[in-house]
Amino acid sequence: MLDSGEQSVETLLEVNNIEVIYNHVILVLKGVSLTVPKGGITALLGGNGAGKTTTLKAISNLLHSERGEVTKGSIEYRGEPVADSSPSELVKKGVIQVMEGRHCFEHLTIEENLMTGAYTRRDGGAAADLEMVYNYFPRLKERRKSQAGYTSGGEQQMCAIGRALMSRPETILLDEPSMGLAPQLVEEIFGIVKNLNEKEGVSFLLAEQNTNVALRFAHHGYILESGRVVMEGPAAELRENPDVKEFYLGMSDEGRKSFRDVRSYRRRKRWLS
Ligand SMILES: Nc1ncnc2c1ncn2[C@@H]1O[C@H](COP(=O)(O)OP(=O)(O)OP(=O)(O)O)[C@@H](O)[C@H]1O
Ligand SMILES: [Mg+2]
């Protein structure tokens, strides 16, 4: 979907050098900048506690409920500061977050869950969109009368993405879709994300620990470590980058944990040789 040619690509989301502090004291993001272009799949990568979820919540304006605050920098969606809109106003503007851990309503059926996603809609198009969601997620159609709490982890992840789609978003902020799922299901879900991107034109900002799968499906990637972007680039380039391969794609068995470790390992190697 993303036009990688010479034409300029429209920017939807611009995160500019943000700092986030929890509880007035815990500095978690230390100057994060990123851009989400229209029609792209952008991956935000990094290990446990790197700051991926915090970045997504800062964008969708969900930090207040966790006593988190953007203390420096700016975030704009289509040139407007997101801080001026409530999370539900942002949904109306086209930005929706699918939370880590899915959060389906356990006692509602899959179909009822999906319909809750249309609550911001005033155009009466929910029935047609339900068919659109079932088209992309045939499993959800099969399970539409089942209580979400009794469906599998993969089906709940699909339900959470499907529910977000019911608001007809322009951009989905998708937090760790692969979490806790078997590799085959992860492939299936990423395949559907790719389809939604290509056929419906939905743009994605995707937070993932699973660098391997994310870089195969994304167009562009950012790698976060301890609240800082340590590397960014086109996904194809990151996949071929020796440091990314060595640390994030597990093509080494040395047990290094970060770019910082990789650098000190290189130094050690030089000293020893
Ligand atoms: N509500 C909170 N209050 C205080 N600290 C928090 C809060 N939420 C997150 N943190 C801290 O902020 C840092 C970044 O957390 P965040 O959840 O953004 O990381 P992440 O990259 O999404 O990690 P994971 O891959 O484990 O989901 C961590 O050190 C975490 O402990
Ligand atoms: Mg997270």
PDB file of C-alpha atoms and ligand atoms in Angstrom:
ATOM      1  CA  MET A   1       0.000   0.000   0.000  1.00  0.00           C
ATOM      2  CA  LEU A   2       2.788   2.390   0.908  1.00  0.00           C
ATOM      3  CA  ASP A   3       4.211   4.155  -2.085  1.00  0.00           C
ATOM      4  CA  SER A   4       7.949   3.797  -1.753  1.00  0.00           C
ATOM      5  CA  GLY A   5       8.631   5.750  -4.954  1.00  0.00           C
ATOM      6  CA  GLU A   6       9.746   9.327  -5.234  1.00  0.00           C
ATOM      7  CA  GLN A   7       6.339  10.905  -4.589  1.00  0.00           C
ATOM      8  CA  SER A   8       5.966  12.470  -1.199  1.00  0.00           C
ATOM      9  CA  VAL A   9       3.956  10.410   1.272  1.00  0.00           C
ATOM     10  CA  GLU A  10       1.356  12.070   3.459  1.00  0.00           C
ATOM     11  CA  THR A  11       2.238  12.076   7.159  1.00  0.00           C
ATOM     12  CA  LEU A  12      -0.569  11.120   9.534  1.00  0.00           C
ATOM     13  CA  LEU A  13       1.153  11.010  12.882  1.00  0.00           C
ATOM     14  CA  GLU A  14       4.180  12.923  14.064  1.00  0.00           C
ATOM     15  CA  VAL A  15       5.726  12.223  17.463  1.00  0.00           C
ATOM     16  CA  ASN A  16       8.375  14.806  18.144  1.00  0.00           C
ATOM     17  CA  ASN A  17      10.952  14.261  20.878  1.00  0.00           C
ATOM     18  CA  ILE A  18       8.530  13.312  23.653  1.00  0.00           C
ATOM     19  CA  GLU A  19       9.376  12.718  27.256  1.00  0.00           C
ATOM     20  CA  VAL A  20       6.944  10.810  29.479  1.00  0.00           C
ATOM     21  CA  ILE A  21       6.984  10.726  33.263  1.00  0.00           C
ATOM     22  CA  TYR A  22       4.824   8.488  35.494  1.00  0.00           C
ATOM     23  CA  ASN A  23       3.804   9.567  38.987  1.00  0.00           C
ATOM     24  CA  HIS A  24       5.746  12.851  38.600  1.00  0.00           C
ATOM     25  CA  VAL A  25       9.089  11.055  39.053  1.00  0.00           C
ATOM     26  CA  ILE A  26       9.592   8.000  36.832  1.00  0.00           C
ATOM     27  CA  LEU A  27      11.109   9.130  33.548  1.00  0.00           C
ATOM     28  CA  VAL A  28      10.207   6.461  30.994  1.00  0.00           C
ATOM     29  CA  LEU A  29      10.451   8.058  27.542  1.00  0.00           C
ATOM     30  CA  LYS A  30      13.552  10.186  27.079  1.00  0.00           C
ATOM     31  CA  GLY A  31      13.013  11.876  23.740  1.00  0.00           C
ATOM     32  CA  VAL A  32      11.134   9.620  21.331  1.00  0.00           C
ATOM     33  CA  SER A  33      10.431  10.775  17.784  1.00  0.00           C
ATOM     34  CA  LEU A  34       8.651   8.862  15.056  1.00  0.00           C
ATOM     35  CA  THR A  35       6.482   9.356  12.013  1.00  0.00           C
ATOM     36  CA  VAL A  36       3.582   7.298  10.698  1.00  0.00           C
ATOM     37  CA  PRO A  37       2.889   7.832   7.012  1.00  0.00           C
ATOM     38  CA  LYS A  38      -0.512   7.287   5.430  1.00  0.00           C
ATOM     39  CA  GLY A  39      -0.856   3.767   4.108  1.00  0.00           C
ATOM     40  CA  GLY A  40       2.150   2.386   5.976  1.00  0.00           C
ATOM     41  CA  ILE A  41       2.803  -0.332   8.518  1.00  0.00           C
ATOM     42  CA  THR A  42       5.279   1.128  11.008  1.00  0.00           C
ATOM     43  CA  ALA A  43       6.804  -1.123  13.642  1.00  0.00           C
ATOM     44  CA  LEU A  44       7.860   0.041  17.088  1.00  0.00           C
ATOM     45  CA  LEU A  45      10.224  -2.620  18.382  1.00  0.00           C
ATOM     46  CA  GLY A  46      11.989  -3.289  21.639  1.00  0.00           C
ATOM     47  CA  GLY A  47      12.174  -5.613  24.622  1.00  0.00           C
ATOM     48  CA  ASN A  48      10.305  -5.671  27.922  1.00  0.00           C
ATOM     49  CA  GLY A  49       9.889  -2.221  29.427  1.00  0.00           C
ATOM     50  CA  ALA A  50      11.461  -0.372  26.481  1.00  0.00           C
ATOM     51  CA  GLY A  51       8.532   2.053  26.347  1.00  0.00           C
ATOM     52  CA  LYS A  52       6.422   0.785  23.436  1.00  0.00           C
ATOM     53  CA  THR A  53       3.073   0.730  25.238  1.00  0.00           C
ATOM     54  CA  THR A  54       3.811   4.075  26.868  1.00  0.00           C
ATOM     55  CA  THR A  55       4.436   5.592  23.425  1.00  0.00           C
ATOM     56  CA  LEU A  56       1.137   4.227  22.067  1.00  0.00           C
ATOM     57  CA  LYS A  57      -0.781   5.449  25.107  1.00  0.00           C
ATOM     58  CA  ALA A  58       0.798   8.880  24.813  1.00  0.00           C
ATOM     59  CA  ILE A  59      -0.474   9.026  21.218  1.00  0.00           C
ATOM     60  CA  SER A  60      -4.027   7.935  22.049  1.00  0.00           C
ATOM     61  CA  ASN A  61      -4.079  10.171  25.107  1.00  0.00           C
ATOM     62  CA  LEU A  62      -4.545   7.347  27.591  1.00  0.00           C
ATOM     63  CA  LEU A  63      -1.719   8.150  29.985  1.00  0.00           C
ATOM     64  CA  HIS A  64      -3.726  10.250  32.433  1.00  0.00           C
ATOM     65  CA  SER A  65      -5.510   7.245  33.925  1.00  0.00           C
ATOM     66  CA  GLU A  66      -2.081   5.805  34.817  1.00  0.00           C
ATOM     67  CA  ARG A  67      -0.712   9.027  36.254  1.00  0.00           C
ATOM     68  CA  GLY A  68       1.503   9.402  33.222  1.00  0.00           C
ATOM     69  CA  GLU A  69       2.233  12.709  31.540  1.00  0.00           C
ATOM     70  CA  VAL A  70       3.927  13.943  28.389  1.00  0.00           C
ATOM     71  CA  THR A  71       6.276  16.534  29.855  1.00  0.00           C
ATOM     72  CA  LYS A  72       8.233  17.524  26.745  1.00  0.00           C
ATOM     73  CA  GLY A  73       7.820  17.371  22.989  1.00  0.00           C
ATOM     74  CA  SER A  74       4.680  17.161  20.904  1.00  0.00           C
ATOM     75  CA  ILE A  75       2.381  14.662  19.200  1.00  0.00           C
ATOM     76  CA  GLU A  76       0.284  15.681  16.212  1.00  0.00           C
ATOM     77  CA  TYR A  77      -2.255  13.758  14.179  1.00  0.00           C
ATOM     78  CA  ARG A  78      -2.920  15.388  10.828  1.00  0.00           C
ATOM     79  CA  GLY A  79      -1.216  18.500  12.159  1.00  0.00           C
ATOM     80  CA  GLU A  80      -3.397  18.798  15.276  1.00  0.00           C
ATOM     81  CA  PRO A  81      -2.042  18.183  18.792  1.00  0.00           C
ATOM     82  CA  VAL A  82      -3.549  14.932  20.133  1.00  0.00           C
ATOM     83  CA  ALA A  83      -3.507  16.466  23.616  1.00  0.00           C
ATOM     84  CA  ASP A  84      -6.448  18.652  22.524  1.00  0.00           C
ATOM     85  CA  SER A  85      -8.689  15.598  22.015  1.00  0.00           C
ATOM     86  CA  SER A  86     -10.068  12.994  24.404  1.00  0.00           C
ATOM     87  CA  PRO A  87      -9.439   9.335  23.497  1.00  0.00           C
ATOM     88  CA  SER A  88     -12.993   9.031  22.119  1.00  0.00           C
ATOM     89  CA  GLU A  89     -12.584  12.215  20.055  1.00  0.00           C
ATOM     90  CA  LEU A  90      -9.401  10.709  18.645  1.00  0.00           C
ATOM     91  CA  VAL A  91     -11.380   7.619  17.636  1.00  0.00           C
ATOM     92  CA  LYS A  92     -13.753   9.904  15.715  1.00  0.00           C
ATOM     93  CA  LYS A  93     -10.708  11.487  14.068  1.00  0.00           C
ATOM     94  CA  GLY A  94      -9.602   8.044  12.935  1.00  0.00           C
ATOM     95  CA  VAL A  95      -7.035   6.885  15.520  1.00  0.00           C
ATOM     96  CA  ILE A  96      -7.800   3.851  17.647  1.00  0.00           C
ATOM     97  CA  GLN A  97      -5.661   1.712  19.921  1.00  0.00           C
ATOM     98  CA  VAL A  98      -5.914  -2.057  20.301  1.00  0.00           C
ATOM     99  CA  MET A  99      -4.593  -2.634  23.787  1.00  0.00           C
ATOM    100  CA  GLU A 100      -1.979  -5.146  24.824  1.00  0.00           C
ATOM    101  CA  GLY A 101      -3.728  -8.210  26.271  1.00  0.00           C
ATOM    102  CA  ARG A 102      -6.796  -7.728  24.018  1.00  0.00           C
ATOM    103  CA  HIS A 103      -9.428  -6.732  26.589  1.00  0.00           C
ATOM    104  CA  CYS A 104     -12.496  -8.237  24.979  1.00  0.00           C
ATOM    105  CA  PHE A 105     -15.707  -8.109  27.003  1.00  0.00           C
ATOM    106  CA  GLU A 106     -15.685 -11.698  28.247  1.00  0.00           C
ATOM    107  CA  HIS A 107     -19.416 -12.014  28.849  1.00  0.00           C
ATOM    108  CA  LEU A 108     -20.452 -10.605  25.490  1.00  0.00           C
ATOM    109  CA  THR A 109     -20.481 -12.692  22.327  1.00  0.00           C
ATOM    110  CA  ILE A 110     -17.914 -12.046  19.635  1.00  0.00           C
ATOM    111  CA  GLU A 111     -20.566 -10.252  17.580  1.00  0.00           C
ATOM    112  CA  GLU A 112     -21.657  -8.093  20.512  1.00  0.00           C
ATOM    113  CA  ASN A 113     -18.005  -7.221  21.130  1.00  0.00           C
ATOM    114  CA  LEU A 114     -17.618  -6.186  17.513  1.00  0.00           C
ATOM    115  CA  MET A 115     -20.760  -4.048  17.665  1.00  0.00           C
ATOM    116  CA  THR A 116     -19.410  -2.136  20.683  1.00  0.00           C
ATOM    117  CA  GLY A 117     -16.653  -0.940  18.352  1.00  0.00           C
ATOM    118  CA  ALA A 118     -19.204   0.959  16.280  1.00  0.00           C
ATOM    119  CA  TYR A 119     -20.370   3.171  19.127  1.00  0.00           C
ATOM    120  CA  THR A 120     -18.756   6.313  17.773  1.00  0.00           C
ATOM    121  CA  ARG A 121     -20.406   5.728  14.400  1.00  0.00           C
ATOM    122  CA  ARG A 122     -23.378   7.860  13.422  1.00  0.00           C
ATOM    123  CA  ASP A 123     -23.652   6.805   9.790  1.00  0.00           C
ATOM    124  CA  GLY A 124     -25.594   3.556  10.162  1.00  0.00           C
ATOM    125  CA  GLY A 125     -22.907   1.574   8.335  1.00  0.00           C
ATOM    126  CA  ALA A 126     -22.253  -0.905  11.146  1.00  0.00           C
ATOM    127  CA  ALA A 127     -24.058  -3.884   9.522  1.00  0.00           C
ATOM    128  CA  ALA A 128     -22.011  -3.606   6.331  1.00  0.00           C
ATOM    129  CA  ASP A 129     -18.835  -3.223   8.362  1.00  0.00           C
ATOM    130  CA  LEU A 130     -19.631  -6.323  10.358  1.00  0.00           C
ATOM    131  CA  GLU A 131     -19.609  -8.220   7.055  1.00  0.00           C
ATOM    132  CA  MET A 132     -16.323  -6.526   6.148  1.00  0.00           C
ATOM    133  CA  VAL A 133     -14.789  -7.688   9.456  1.00  0.00           C
ATOM    134  CA  TYR A 134     -16.116 -11.247   8.945  1.00  0.00           C
ATOM    135  CA  ASN A 135     -14.661 -11.194   5.488  1.00  0.00           C
ATOM    136  CA  TYR A 136     -11.171 -10.561   6.865  1.00  0.00           C
ATOM    137  CA  PHE A 137     -11.663 -12.787   9.910  1.00  0.00           C
ATOM    138  CA  PRO A 138     -13.717 -15.834   8.843  1.00  0.00           C
ATOM    139  CA  ARG A 139     -12.946 -17.417  12.246  1.00  0.00           C
ATOM    140  CA  LEU A 140     -14.865 -14.626  13.959  1.00  0.00           C
ATOM    141  CA  LYS A 141     -17.880 -15.333  11.793  1.00  0.00           C
ATOM    142  CA  GLU A 142     -17.771 -18.987  12.848  1.00  0.00           C
ATOM    143  CA  ARG A 143     -17.531 -17.973  16.492  1.00  0.00           C
ATOM    144  CA  ARG A 144     -19.873 -14.986  16.375  1.00  0.00           C
ATOM    145  CA  LYS A 145     -22.387 -16.407  18.849  1.00  0.00           C
ATOM    146  CA  SER A 146     -19.709 -17.587  21.323  1.00  0.00           C
ATOM    147  CA  GLN A 147     -18.967 -15.706  24.501  1.00  0.00           C
ATOM    148  CA  ALA A 148     -15.616 -14.018  23.989  1.00  0.00           C
ATOM    149  CA  GLY A 149     -14.330 -15.328  27.334  1.00  0.00           C
ATOM    150  CA  TYR A 150     -14.594 -18.878  25.995  1.00  0.00           C
ATOM    151  CA  THR A 151     -12.754 -18.279  22.730  1.00  0.00           C
ATOM    152  CA  SER A 152      -9.031 -18.864  22.186  1.00  0.00           C
ATOM    153  CA  GLY A 153      -6.310 -16.240  22.639  1.00  0.00           C
ATOM    154  CA  GLY A 154      -5.959 -15.919  18.871  1.00  0.00           C
ATOM    155  CA  GLU A 155      -9.693 -15.424  18.406  1.00  0.00           C
ATOM    156  CA  GLN A 156      -9.711 -12.793  21.141  1.00  0.00           C
ATOM    157  CA  GLN A 157      -6.867 -10.949  19.428  1.00  0.00           C
ATOM    158  CA  MET A 158      -8.823 -11.085  16.164  1.00  0.00           C
ATOM    159  CA  CYS A 159     -11.912  -9.859  18.021  1.00  0.00           C
ATOM    160  CA  ALA A 160      -9.975  -6.902  19.446  1.00  0.00           C
ATOM    161  CA  ILE A 161      -8.685  -5.902  15.991  1.00  0.00           C
ATOM    162  CA  GLY A 162     -12.134  -6.487  14.453  1.00  0.00           C
ATOM    163  CA  ARG A 163     -13.764  -4.323  17.117  1.00  0.00           C
ATOM    164  CA  ALA A 164     -11.315  -1.508  16.331  1.00  0.00           C
ATOM    165  CA  LEU A 165     -12.133  -1.838  12.632  1.00  0.00           C
ATOM    166  CA  MET A 166     -15.803  -1.241  13.377  1.00  0.00           C
ATOM    167  CA  SER A 167     -14.986   2.429  14.026  1.00  0.00           C
ATOM    168  CA  ARG A 168     -13.656   2.644  10.438  1.00  0.00           C
ATOM    169  CA  PRO A 169     -10.256   3.895  11.600  1.00  0.00           C
ATOM    170  CA  GLU A 170      -7.646   5.511   9.435  1.00  0.00           C
ATOM    171  CA  THR A 171      -4.862   4.425  11.811  1.00  0.00           C
ATOM    172  CA  ILE A 172      -4.708   1.517  14.241  1.00  0.00           C
ATOM    173  CA  LEU A 173      -2.205   1.530  17.108  1.00  0.00           C
ATOM    174  CA  LEU A 174      -1.732  -2.187  17.658  1.00  0.00           C
ATOM    175  CA  ASP A 175       0.014  -3.266  20.852  1.00  0.00           C
ATOM    176  CA  GLU A 176       1.796  -6.663  20.803  1.00  0.00           C
ATOM    177  CA  PRO A 177      -0.599  -8.641  18.597  1.00  0.00           C
ATOM    178  CA  SER A 178       1.716 -11.671  18.777  1.00  0.00           C
ATOM    179  CA  MET A 179       1.738 -11.883  22.573  1.00  0.00           C
ATOM    180  CA  GLY A 180       1.157 -15.410  23.847  1.00  0.00           C
ATOM    181  CA  LEU A 181       0.151 -16.824  20.469  1.00  0.00           C
ATOM    182  CA  ALA A 182       1.525 -19.834  18.592  1.00  0.00           C
ATOM    183  CA  PRO A 183       3.722 -18.949  15.595  1.00  0.00           C
ATOM    184  CA  GLN A 184       1.150 -20.106  13.035  1.00  0.00           C
ATOM    185  CA  LEU A 185      -1.525 -17.847  14.524  1.00  0.00           C
ATOM    186  CA  VAL A 186       0.902 -14.944  14.642  1.00  0.00           C
ATOM    187  CA  GLU A 187       1.491 -15.400  10.905  1.00  0.00           C
ATOM    188  CA  GLU A 188      -2.263 -15.533  10.309  1.00  0.00           C
ATOM    189  CA  ILE A 189      -2.900 -12.319  12.252  1.00  0.00           C
ATOM    190  CA  PHE A 190      -0.035 -10.433  10.610  1.00  0.00           C
ATOM    191  CA  GLY A 191      -1.282 -11.645   7.219  1.00  0.00           C
ATOM    192  CA  ILE A 192      -4.678 -10.111   7.990  1.00  0.00           C
ATOM    193  CA  VAL A 193      -3.026  -6.860   9.118  1.00  0.00           C
ATOM    194  CA  LYS A 194      -1.210  -6.749   5.776  1.00  0.00           C
ATOM    195  CA  ASN A 195      -4.486  -7.356   3.913  1.00  0.00           C
ATOM    196  CA  LEU A 196      -6.241  -4.603   5.851  1.00  0.00           C
ATOM    197  CA  ASN A 197      -3.381  -2.273   5.045  1.00  0.00           C
ATOM    198  CA  GLU A 198      -3.366  -3.102   1.351  1.00  0.00           C
ATOM    199  CA  LYS A 199      -7.081  -3.450   0.688  1.00  0.00           C
ATOM    200  CA  GLU A 200      -8.722  -1.101   3.185  1.00  0.00           C
ATOM    201  CA  GLY A 201      -5.852   1.412   3.332  1.00  0.00           C
ATOM    202  CA  VAL A 202      -5.608   1.231   7.134  1.00  0.00           C
ATOM    203  CA  SER A 203      -2.294   2.582   8.473  1.00  0.00           C
ATOM    204  CA  PHE A 204      -0.713   0.775  11.424  1.00  0.00           C
ATOM    205  CA  LEU A 205       1.679   1.629  14.210  1.00  0.00           C
ATOM    206  CA  LEU A 206       2.554  -1.753  15.599  1.00  0.00           C
ATOM    207  CA  ALA A 207       4.349  -2.305  18.918  1.00  0.00           C
ATOM    208  CA  GLU A 208       6.101  -5.672  18.980  1.00  0.00           C
ATOM    209  CA  GLN A 209       8.756  -7.631  20.849  1.00  0.00           C
ATOM    210  CA  ASN A 210       8.700 -10.132  18.003  1.00  0.00           C
ATOM    211  CA  THR A 211      11.136  -8.287  15.733  1.00  0.00           C
ATOM    212  CA  ASN A 212      11.365 -11.089  13.237  1.00  0.00           C
ATOM    213  CA  VAL A 213       7.717 -11.203  12.271  1.00  0.00           C
ATOM    214  CA  ALA A 214       7.171  -7.434  12.605  1.00  0.00           C
ATOM    215  CA  LEU A 215      10.034  -6.576  10.239  1.00  0.00           C
ATOM    216  CA  ARG A 216       8.730  -9.017   7.653  1.00  0.00           C
ATOM    217  CA  PHE A 217       5.348  -7.292   7.513  1.00  0.00           C
ATOM    218  CA  ALA A 218       6.215  -3.646   8.286  1.00  0.00           C
ATOM    219  CA  HIS A 219       7.500  -1.018   5.861  1.00  0.00           C
ATOM    220  CA  HIS A 220       9.500   0.955   8.408  1.00  0.00           C
ATOM    221  CA  GLY A 221      10.773   0.223  11.892  1.00  0.00           C
ATOM    222  CA  TYR A 222      11.945   2.017  15.025  1.00  0.00           C
ATOM    223  CA  ILE A 223      13.873   0.220  17.766  1.00  0.00           C
ATOM    224  CA  LEU A 224      13.397   1.447  21.316  1.00  0.00           C
ATOM    225  CA  GLU A 225      15.723   0.741  24.217  1.00  0.00           C
ATOM    226  CA  SER A 226      15.158   2.228  27.680  1.00  0.00           C
ATOM    227  CA  GLY A 227      12.911   4.978  26.370  1.00  0.00           C
ATOM    228  CA  ARG A 228      15.097   6.037  23.438  1.00  0.00           C
ATOM    229  CA  VAL A 229      15.017   5.264  19.724  1.00  0.00           C
ATOM    230  CA  VAL A 230      18.373   3.597  19.093  1.00  0.00           C
ATOM    231  CA  MET A 231      17.820   2.753  15.444  1.00  0.00           C
ATOM    232  CA  GLU A 232      15.300   3.351  12.687  1.00  0.00           C
ATOM    233  CA  GLY A 233      14.976   2.650   8.988  1.00  0.00           C
ATOM    234  CA  PRO A 234      13.102   0.835   6.248  1.00  0.00           C
ATOM    235  CA  ALA A 235      12.168  -2.643   7.487  1.00  0.00           C
ATOM    236  CA  ALA A 236      14.135  -4.328   4.690  1.00  0.00           C
ATOM    237  CA  GLU A 237      17.287  -2.462   5.756  1.00  0.00           C
ATOM    238  CA  LEU A 238      16.802  -3.209   9.447  1.00  0.00           C
ATOM    239  CA  ARG A 239      16.392  -6.900   8.606  1.00  0.00           C
ATOM    240  CA  GLU A 240      19.799  -6.863   6.948  1.00  0.00           C
ATOM    241  CA  ASN A 241      21.535  -4.720   9.569  1.00  0.00           C
ATOM    242  CA  PRO A 242      24.231  -6.819  11.308  1.00  0.00           C
ATOM    243  CA  ASP A 243      23.431  -5.427  14.792  1.00  0.00           C
ATOM    244  CA  VAL A 244      19.709  -6.051  14.386  1.00  0.00           C
ATOM    245  CA  LYS A 245      20.443  -9.551  13.130  1.00  0.00           C
ATOM    246  CA  GLU A 246      22.838 -10.250  15.948  1.00  0.00           C
ATOM    247  CA  PHE A 247      20.697  -9.047  18.783  1.00  0.00           C
ATOM    248  CA  TYR A 248      17.057  -8.768  17.754  1.00  0.00           C
ATOM    249  CA  LEU A 249      16.749 -11.513  15.186  1.00  0.00           C
ATOM    250  CA  GLY A 250      18.498 -14.049  17.393  1.00  0.00           C
ATOM    251  CA  MET A 251      21.205 -14.918  14.877  1.00  0.00           C
ATOM    252  CA  SER A 252      23.755 -15.189  17.639  1.00  0.00           C
ATOM    253  CA  ASP A 253      23.937 -17.344  20.731  1.00  0.00           C
ATOM    254  CA  GLU A 254      26.059 -15.012  22.822  1.00  0.00           C
ATOM    255  CA  GLY A 255      23.113 -13.836  24.918  1.00  0.00           C
ATOM    256  CA  ARG A 256      23.656 -10.116  24.404  1.00  0.00           C
ATOM    257  CA  LYS A 257      20.692  -8.053  25.451  1.00  0.00           C
ATOM    258  CA  SER A 258      20.912  -4.662  23.792  1.00  0.00           C
ATOM    259  CA  PHE A 259      22.790  -2.506  21.341  1.00  0.00           C
ATOM    260  CA  ARG A 260      24.814  -1.306  24.279  1.00  0.00           C
ATOM    261  CA  ASP A 261      25.829  -4.927  24.940  1.00  0.00           C
ATOM    262  CA  VAL A 262      26.612  -5.422  21.272  1.00  0.00           C
ATOM    263  CA  ARG A 263      28.918  -2.403  21.324  1.00  0.00           C
ATOM    264  CA  SER A 264      30.808  -3.546  24.417  1.00  0.00           C
ATOM    265  CA  TYR A 265      31.045  -7.055  22.957  1.00  0.00           C
ATOM    266  CA  ARG A 266      32.639  -5.595  19.818  1.00  0.00           C
ATOM    267  CA  ARG A 267      35.127  -3.664  21.945  1.00  0.00           C
ATOM    268  CA  ARG A 268      35.992  -6.810  23.868  1.00  0.00           C
ATOM    269  CA  LYS A 269      36.420  -8.725  20.633  1.00  0.00           C
ATOM    270  CA  ARG A 270      38.853  -6.045  19.372  1.00  0.00           C
ATOM    271  CA  TRP A 271      40.870  -6.157  22.590  1.00  0.00           C
ATOM    272  CA  LEU A 272      41.088  -9.905  22.535  1.00  0.00           C
ATOM    273  CA  SER A 273      42.154 -10.200  18.905  1.00  0.00           C
TER     274      SER A 273
HETATM  275  N1  LIG B   1       1.621   3.118  35.108  1.00  0.00           N
HETATM  276  C1  LIG B   1       2.947   3.080  35.278  1.00  0.00           C
HETATM  277  N2  LIG B   1       3.527   3.628  36.362  1.00  0.00           N
HETATM  278  C2  LIG B   1       4.867   3.595  36.539  1.00  0.00           C
HETATM  279  N3  LIG B   1       5.726   3.033  35.658  1.00  0.00           N
HETATM  280  C3  LIG B   1       5.211   2.475  34.567  1.00  0.00           C
HETATM  281  C4  LIG B   1       3.796   2.457  34.304  1.00  0.00           C
HETATM  282  N4  LIG B   1       3.573   1.835  33.129  1.00  0.00           N
HETATM  283  C5  LIG B   1       4.784   1.465  32.675  1.00  0.00           C
HETATM  284  N5  LIG B   1       5.762   1.848  33.519  1.00  0.00           N
HETATM  285  C6  LIG B   1       7.222   1.633  33.344  1.00  0.00           C
HETATM  286  O1  LIG B   1       7.606   2.250  32.140  1.00  0.00           O
HETATM  287  C7  LIG B   1       8.561   1.476  31.434  1.00  0.00           C
HETATM  288  C8  LIG B   1       8.061   1.224  30.038  1.00  0.00           C
HETATM  289  O2  LIG B   1       6.919   0.406  30.096  1.00  0.00           O
HETATM  290  P1  LIG B   1       6.066   0.027  28.802  1.00  0.00           P
HETATM  291  O3  LIG B   1       4.898  -0.736  29.289  1.00  0.00           O
HETATM  292  O4  LIG B   1       5.825   1.253  28.001  1.00  0.00           O
HETATM  293  O5  LIG B   1       7.100  -0.904  28.024  1.00  0.00           O
HETATM  294  P2  LIG B   1       6.859  -1.891  26.799  1.00  0.00           P
HETATM  295  O6  LIG B   1       7.937  -1.609  25.813  1.00  0.00           O
HETATM  296  O7  LIG B   1       5.463  -1.810  26.320  1.00  0.00           O
HETATM  297  O8  LIG B   1       7.150  -3.322  27.453  1.00  0.00           O
HETATM  298  P3  LIG B   1       6.447  -4.741  27.183  1.00  0.00           P
HETATM  299  O9  LIG B   1       7.041  -5.280  25.919  1.00  0.00           O
HETATM  300  O10 LIG B   1       6.838  -5.556  28.375  1.00  0.00           O
HETATM  301  O11 LIG B   1       4.968  -4.525  27.062  1.00  0.00           O
HETATM  302  C9  LIG B   1       8.780   0.216  32.278  1.00  0.00           C
HETATM  303  O12 LIG B   1       9.924   0.389  33.033  1.00  0.00           O
HETATM  304  C10 LIG B   1       7.548   0.168  33.143  1.00  0.00           C
HETATM  305  O13 LIG B   1       7.840  -0.443  34.370  1.00  0.00           O
HETATM  306 MG    MG B   2       3.920  -3.135  26.199  1.00  0.00          MG
END
